[in-house]
C-alpha atoms as a printed R data frame, in Angstrom:
    type eleno elety resid chain resno       x       y       z
1   ATOM     1    CA   LEU     A     1  -0.031   0.071   0.060
2   ATOM     2    CA   ASP     A     2   1.446   3.297  -0.919
3   ATOM     3    CA   ILE     A     3   0.074   6.913  -1.432
4   ATOM     4    CA   SER     A     4   2.464   7.455  -4.360
5   ATOM     5    CA   GLU     A     5   1.148   5.948  -7.510
6   ATOM     6    CA   TYR     A     6   4.860   6.111  -9.127
7   ATOM     7    CA   SER     A     7   6.270   4.232  -6.214
8   ATOM     8    CA   LEU     A     8   3.392   1.647  -6.015
9   ATOM     9    CA   TYR     A     9   4.000   0.955  -9.724
10  ATOM    10    CA   GLN     A    10   7.811   0.762  -9.247
11  ATOM    11    CA   ILE     A    11   7.586  -1.583  -6.322
12  ATOM    12    CA   GLU     A    12   5.013  -3.837  -7.776
13  ATOM    13    CA   MET     A    13   6.765  -4.237 -11.007
14  ATOM    14    CA   GLU     A    14  10.134  -5.090  -9.300
15  ATOM    15    CA   VAL     A    15   8.405  -7.927  -6.992
16  ATOM    16    CA   ILE     A    16   6.568  -9.299  -9.997
17  ATOM    17    CA   GLU     A    17   9.787  -9.419 -12.342
18  ATOM    18    CA   THR     A    18  11.815 -10.892  -9.261
19  ATOM    19    CA   MET     A    19   9.079 -13.515  -8.865
20  ATOM    20    CA   ALA     A    20   9.440 -14.366 -12.655
21  ATOM    21    CA   SER     A    21  12.803 -15.981 -12.043
22  ATOM    22    CA   TRP     A    22  11.416 -18.199  -9.225
23  ATOM    23    CA   PRO     A    23  10.739 -21.768  -9.671
24  ATOM    24    CA   LYS     A    24   7.183 -22.682 -10.574
25  ATOM    25    CA   SER     A    25   5.228 -23.599  -7.549
26  ATOM    26    CA   LYS     A    26   1.610 -23.907  -6.172
27  ATOM    27    CA   HIS     A    27   2.422 -21.822  -3.489
28  ATOM    28    CA   ARG     A    28   3.662 -18.759  -5.766
29  ATOM    29    CA   PRO     A    29   2.313 -15.563  -3.951
30  ATOM    30    CA   GLU     A    30  -0.098 -13.139  -5.230
31  ATOM    31    CA   VAL     A    31   0.945  -9.464  -5.476
32  ATOM    32    CA   HIS     A    32  -1.794  -6.644  -4.980
33  ATOM    33    CA   GLY     A    33  -0.910  -2.792  -5.181
34  ATOM    34    CA   VAL     A    34  -3.212  -0.767  -3.240
35  ATOM    35    CA   LEU     A    35  -2.982   2.966  -3.776
36  ATOM    36    CA   GLY     A    36  -4.032   4.935  -0.624
37  ATOM    37    CA   SER     A    37  -3.200   6.432   2.639
38  ATOM    38    CA   VAL     A    38  -2.468   5.317   6.061
39  ATOM    39    CA   LEU     A    39  -4.627   8.197   7.314
40  ATOM    40    CA   ASP     A    40  -7.755   6.311   5.705
41  ATOM    41    CA   ARG     A    41  -8.616   4.032   8.369
42  ATOM    42    CA   ASN     A    42 -11.645   2.626   6.572
43  ATOM    43    CA   LEU     A    43  -9.402   1.592   3.429
44  ATOM    44    CA   ILE     A    44  -6.727  -0.035   6.030
45  ATOM    45    CA   ASN     A    45  -9.629  -1.997   7.386
46  ATOM    46    CA   GLU     A    46 -10.828  -2.921   4.056
47  ATOM    47    CA   VAL     A    47  -7.439  -4.199   2.893
48  ATOM    48    CA   ILE     A    48  -6.904  -6.391   5.883
49  ATOM    49    CA   LYS     A    49  -9.991  -7.901   5.710
50  ATOM    50    CA   THR     A    50  -9.873  -8.545   1.635
51  ATOM    51    CA   TYR     A    51  -6.533 -10.029   1.715
52  ATOM    52    CA   ALA     A    52  -6.605 -11.740   5.348
53  ATOM    53    CA   ILE     A    53  -3.581  -9.853   6.229
54  ATOM    54    CA   LYS     A    54  -1.499 -11.408   9.170
55  ATOM    55    CA   THR     A    55   1.578  -8.885   9.265
56  ATOM    56    CA   ILE     A    56   1.873  -5.441   8.506
57  ATOM    57    CA   TYR     A    57   5.452  -3.614   7.786
58  ATOM    58    CA   HIS     A    58   4.411  -0.004   8.726
59  ATOM    59    CA   ALA     A    59   7.159   2.183   6.845
60  ATOM    60    CA   ALA     A    60   4.935   4.823   5.688
61  ATOM    61    CA   ALA     A    61   6.558   8.103   7.247
62  ATOM    62    CA   TYR     A    62   7.747  11.745   5.978
63  ATOM    63    CA   LYS     A    63  11.465  10.985   6.884
64  ATOM    64    CA   HIS     A    64  13.519  14.151   5.283
65  ATOM    65    CA   VAL     A    65  14.358  15.985   8.263
66  ATOM    66    CA   PRO     A    66  14.388  19.547   6.665
67  ATOM    67    CA   MET     A    67  11.295  18.966   4.672
68  ATOM    68    CA   VAL     A    68   9.418  17.948   7.865
69  ATOM    69    CA   GLU     A    69  10.889  20.765   9.606
70  ATOM    70    CA   HIS     A    70   9.297  23.029   7.073
71  ATOM    71    CA   ASN     A    71   5.923  21.186   7.224
72  ATOM    72    CA   PRO     A    72   5.274  20.030  10.611
73  ATOM    73    CA   ALA     A    73   1.770  19.562  10.705
74  ATOM    74    CA   GLU     A    74   1.992  17.430   7.755
75  ATOM    75    CA   GLY     A    75   4.987  15.676   9.313
76  ATOM    76    CA   ILE     A    76   2.657  14.916  12.551
77  ATOM    77    CA   LYS     A    77  -0.342  13.811  10.682
78  ATOM    78    CA   ASN     A    78   1.414  11.415   8.369
79  ATOM    79    CA   ASN     A    79   4.065   9.858  11.040
80  ATOM    80    CA   VAL     A    80   1.848  10.222  14.153
81  ATOM    81    CA   LEU     A    81  -1.664   9.836  13.010
82  ATOM    82    CA   GLY     A    82  -0.811   7.597  10.163
83  ATOM    83    CA   THR     A    83   0.820   5.040  12.500
84  ATOM    84    CA   LEU     A    84  -2.108   5.413  15.201
85  ATOM    85    CA   ARG     A    85  -4.819   4.710  12.466
86  ATOM    86    CA   THR     A    86  -2.978   1.833  10.849
87  ATOM    87    CA   ALA     A    87  -2.218   0.137  14.267
88  ATOM    88    CA   GLN     A    88  -5.942   0.518  15.306
89  ATOM    89    CA   ALA     A    89  -7.148  -1.052  12.309
90  ATOM    90    CA   ALA     A    90  -4.669  -3.947  12.709
91  ATOM    91    CA   ALA     A    91  -5.565  -4.751  16.395
92  ATOM    92    CA   GLU     A    92  -9.788  -4.190  15.314
93  ATOM    93    CA   CYS     A    93  -9.214  -6.868  12.545
94  ATOM    94    CA   GLY     A    94  -6.854  -9.243  14.361
95  ATOM    95    CA   VAL     A    95  -3.474  -8.842  12.616
96  ATOM    96    CA   SER     A    96  -0.977 -10.934  14.425
97  ATOM    97    CA   ASP     A    97   2.044  -8.789  14.076
98  ATOM    98    CA   PHE     A    98   2.881  -5.155  13.198
99  ATOM    99    CA   VAL     A    99   6.201  -3.755  13.063
100 ATOM   100    CA   LEU     A   100   6.962  -0.317  12.880
101 ATOM   101    CA   ILE     A   101   9.908   0.833  10.819
102 ATOM   102    CA   SER     A   102  11.232   3.712  13.176
103 ATOM   103    CA   THR     A   103  14.750   5.692  13.290
104 ATOM   104    CA   ASP     A   104  17.605   6.532  15.320
105 ATOM   105    CA   LYS     A   105  16.464  10.105  15.081
106 ATOM   106    CA   ALA     A   106  13.795   9.103  17.818
107 ATOM   107    CA   VAL     A   107  16.627   8.884  20.462
108 ATOM   108    CA   ARG     A   108  16.504  12.160  22.195
109 ATOM   109    CA   PRO     A   109  14.903  13.828  19.159
110 ATOM   110    CA   THR     A   110  16.521  17.106  17.984
111 ATOM   111    CA   ASN     A   111  13.881  17.771  15.265
112 ATOM   112    CA   ILE     A   112  10.234  17.412  14.438
113 ATOM   113    CA   MET     A   113  10.930  14.200  12.299
114 ATOM   114    CA   GLY     A   114  12.542  12.317  15.082
115 ATOM   115    CA   ALA     A   115   9.942  13.522  17.505
116 ATOM   116    CA   THR     A   116   7.126  12.237  15.324
117 ATOM   117    CA   LYS     A   117   8.484   8.818  15.247
118 ATOM   118    CA   LEU     A   118   9.259   8.928  19.048
119 ATOM   119    CA   ILE     A   119   5.460   9.562  19.567
120 ATOM   120    CA   ALA     A   120   4.467   6.798  17.180
121 ATOM   121    CA   GLU     A   121   6.806   4.283  19.116
122 ATOM   122    CA   GLU     A   122   5.325   5.379  22.446
123 ATOM   123    CA   TYR     A   123   1.848   4.819  21.236
124 ATOM   124    CA   LEU     A   124   2.414   1.417  19.984
125 ATOM   125    CA   PHE     A   125   4.244   0.643  23.537
126 ATOM   126    CA   ALA     A   126   0.842   2.104  25.246
127 ATOM   127    CA   VAL     A   127  -1.402  -0.487  23.465
128 ATOM   128    CA   ALA     A   128   0.888  -3.492  23.220
129 ATOM   129    CA   SER     A   129  -0.182  -4.437  26.516
130 ATOM   130    CA   ARG     A   130  -3.798  -4.479  26.016
131 ATOM   131    CA   SER     A   131  -3.983  -5.826  22.358
132 ATOM   132    CA   LYS     A   132  -3.778  -9.383  20.915
133 ATOM   133    CA   THR     A   133  -1.807  -7.817  18.066
134 ATOM   134    CA   ARG     A   134   2.177  -8.323  18.638
135 ATOM   135    CA   PHE     A   135   3.474  -4.488  18.096
136 ATOM   136    CA   ILE     A   136   7.229  -4.473  17.489
137 ATOM   137    CA   THR     A   137   9.429  -1.166  16.772
138 ATOM   138    CA   VAL     A   138  12.466  -1.385  14.709
139 ATOM   139    CA   ARG     A   139  14.887   1.599  14.915
140 ATOM   140    CA   PHE     A   140  17.769   1.949  12.581
141 ATOM   141    CA   GLY     A   141  19.704   4.499  10.974
142 ATOM   142    CA   ASN     A   142  20.585   5.548   7.278
143 ATOM   143    CA   VAL     A   143  20.116   2.835   4.603
144 ATOM   144    CA   LEU     A   144  22.559   3.428   1.621
145 ATOM   145    CA   ASN     A   145  20.461   4.401  -1.672
146 ATOM   146    CA   SER     A   146  17.134   4.302  -0.257
147 ATOM   147    CA   ALA     A   147  14.488   6.955  -1.133
148 ATOM   148    CA   GLY     A   148  15.653  10.286   0.421
149 ATOM   149    CA   SER     A   149  19.311   9.059   1.390
150 ATOM   150    CA   VAL     A   150  22.154  11.149   0.911
151 ATOM   151    CA   VAL     A   151  24.035   8.953  -1.392
152 ATOM   152    CA   PRO     A   152  21.690   9.624  -4.580
153 ATOM   153    CA   THR     A   153  22.292  13.596  -3.685
154 ATOM   154    CA   PHE     A   154  25.907  13.185  -3.275
155 ATOM   155    CA   ARG     A   155  26.121  10.982  -6.715
156 ATOM   156    CA   ARG     A   156  24.077  13.677  -8.518
157 ATOM   157    CA   GLN     A   157  26.266  16.579  -7.281
158 ATOM   158    CA   ILE     A   158  29.396  14.618  -8.312
159 ATOM   159    CA   GLU     A   159  28.273  13.854 -11.756
160 ATOM   160    CA   GLN     A   160  27.420  17.743 -12.207
161 ATOM   161    CA   GLY     A   161  31.003  18.575 -11.086
162 ATOM   162    CA   GLY     A   162  30.048  19.765  -7.500
163 ATOM   163    CA   PRO     A   163  29.798  21.357  -4.994
164 ATOM   164    CA   VAL     A   164  29.150  18.209  -2.681
165 ATOM   165    CA   THR     A   165  26.939  19.697   0.077
166 ATOM   166    CA   VAL     A   166  28.190  18.459   3.244
167 ATOM   167    CA   THR     A   167  26.960  20.554   6.268
168 ATOM   168    CA   ASP     A   168  29.510  19.691   8.750
169 ATOM   169    CA   PRO     A   169  32.970  17.798   8.089
170 ATOM   170    CA   GLU     A   170  32.720  16.265  11.477
171 ATOM   171    CA   MET     A   171  29.107  14.830  11.143
172 ATOM   172    CA   GLU     A   172  28.855  11.189  11.441
173 ATOM   173    CA   ARG     A   173  26.120   8.652  10.477
174 ATOM   174    CA   TYR     A   174  25.469   4.950  10.692
175 ATOM   175    CA   PHE     A   175  24.825   3.233   7.635
176 ATOM   176    CA   MET     A   176  23.605  -0.170   6.187
177 ATOM   177    CA   THR     A   177  22.526  -1.579   2.756
178 ATOM   178    CA   ILE     A   178  19.026  -2.021   1.666
179 ATOM   179    CA   PRO     A   179  19.126  -6.056   1.627
180 ATOM   180    CA   GLU     A   180  21.010  -5.989   5.349
181 ATOM   181    CA   ALA     A   181  18.068  -3.448   6.359
182 ATOM   182    CA   VAL     A   182  15.269  -5.747   5.001
183 ATOM   183    CA   GLN     A   183  16.705  -8.834   6.353
184 ATOM   184    CA   LEU     A   184  17.240  -7.252   9.919
185 ATOM   185    CA   VAL     A   185  13.647  -5.818   9.898
186 ATOM   186    CA   LEU     A   186  12.155  -9.521   8.892
187 ATOM   187    CA   GLN     A   187  14.237 -10.882  11.847
188 ATOM   188    CA   SER     A   188  13.025  -8.450  14.314
189 ATOM   189    CA   GLY     A   189   9.496  -8.920  13.123
190 ATOM   190    CA   ALA     A   190  10.062 -12.690  14.073
191 ATOM   191    CA   ILE     A   191  11.643 -12.674  17.471
192 ATOM   192    CA   GLY     A   192  10.407  -9.402  19.094
193 ATOM   193    CA   ALA     A   193   7.895  -9.643  22.003
194 ATOM   194    CA   GLY     A   194   4.718  -7.126  22.016
195 ATOM   195    CA   GLY     A   195   5.866  -3.721  22.971
196 ATOM   196    CA   ASP     A   196   9.886  -4.423  22.224
197 ATOM   197    CA   VAL     A   197  11.700  -1.470  20.798
198 ATOM   198    CA   LEU     A   198  14.471  -3.265  18.565
199 ATOM   199    CA   ILE     A   199  17.703  -1.281  18.102
200 ATOM   200    CA   LEU     A   200  19.911  -2.656  15.221
201 ATOM   201    CA   ASP     A   201  23.543  -3.047  15.434
202 ATOM   202    CA   MET     A   202  24.752  -0.716  12.768
203 ATOM   203    CA   GLY     A   203  28.399  -1.326  13.064
204 ATOM   204    CA   GLU     A   204  30.933   1.861  13.256
205 ATOM   205    CA   PRO     A   205  29.664   5.405  12.215
206 ATOM   206    CA   VAL     A   206  31.298   6.975   8.932
207 ATOM   207    CA   ARG     A   207  32.031  10.409   8.674
208 ATOM   208    CA   ILE     A   208  29.869  11.800   6.020
209 ATOM   209    CA   VAL     A   209  32.998  13.910   4.485
210 ATOM   210    CA   ASP     A   210  34.533  10.274   4.131
211 ATOM   211    CA   LEU     A   211  31.639   8.810   2.540
């Protein structure tokens, strides 16, 4: 489910093309792209019931720090209310597992984006004890080459001959690859207990100027 038609089309095609190389099997899963918003609780309820959803990976969030600073109301609405309504629908419809993809910026947040994710985490922690749905939060840092990451920006700036915009030469960040992030999220969903906040070992921090 995605609010962006272009993103939904891209990921649907990517999944279908990947599955085409799999061995023939009667257990081949079906892929259904649903266009809509996590703020639409009626839609979420309908999707869960129609497709008998057992596990939700909730990754819908505005995560670009400066963008959310400039548009705080939309950031709060999407990141906080979107999580709340999706979680409510999951509990109401008997979804067994709900995994929230959070961020290391939720630790003592210094920006609105981090604060919205912390509120979403706290809400899930509050409802976990009184719900049959297992609510789990996975918190990690920057994923290389993911949408909105610094790598595509740096690459574009270098291709154009610079300059490369590094805010502070001493700034450090933790990075992991997309396959690493996906595997760790899936493992977290399998091992976490209700109300857990799982923090991934991101290895050693990397100076942005070295990156």
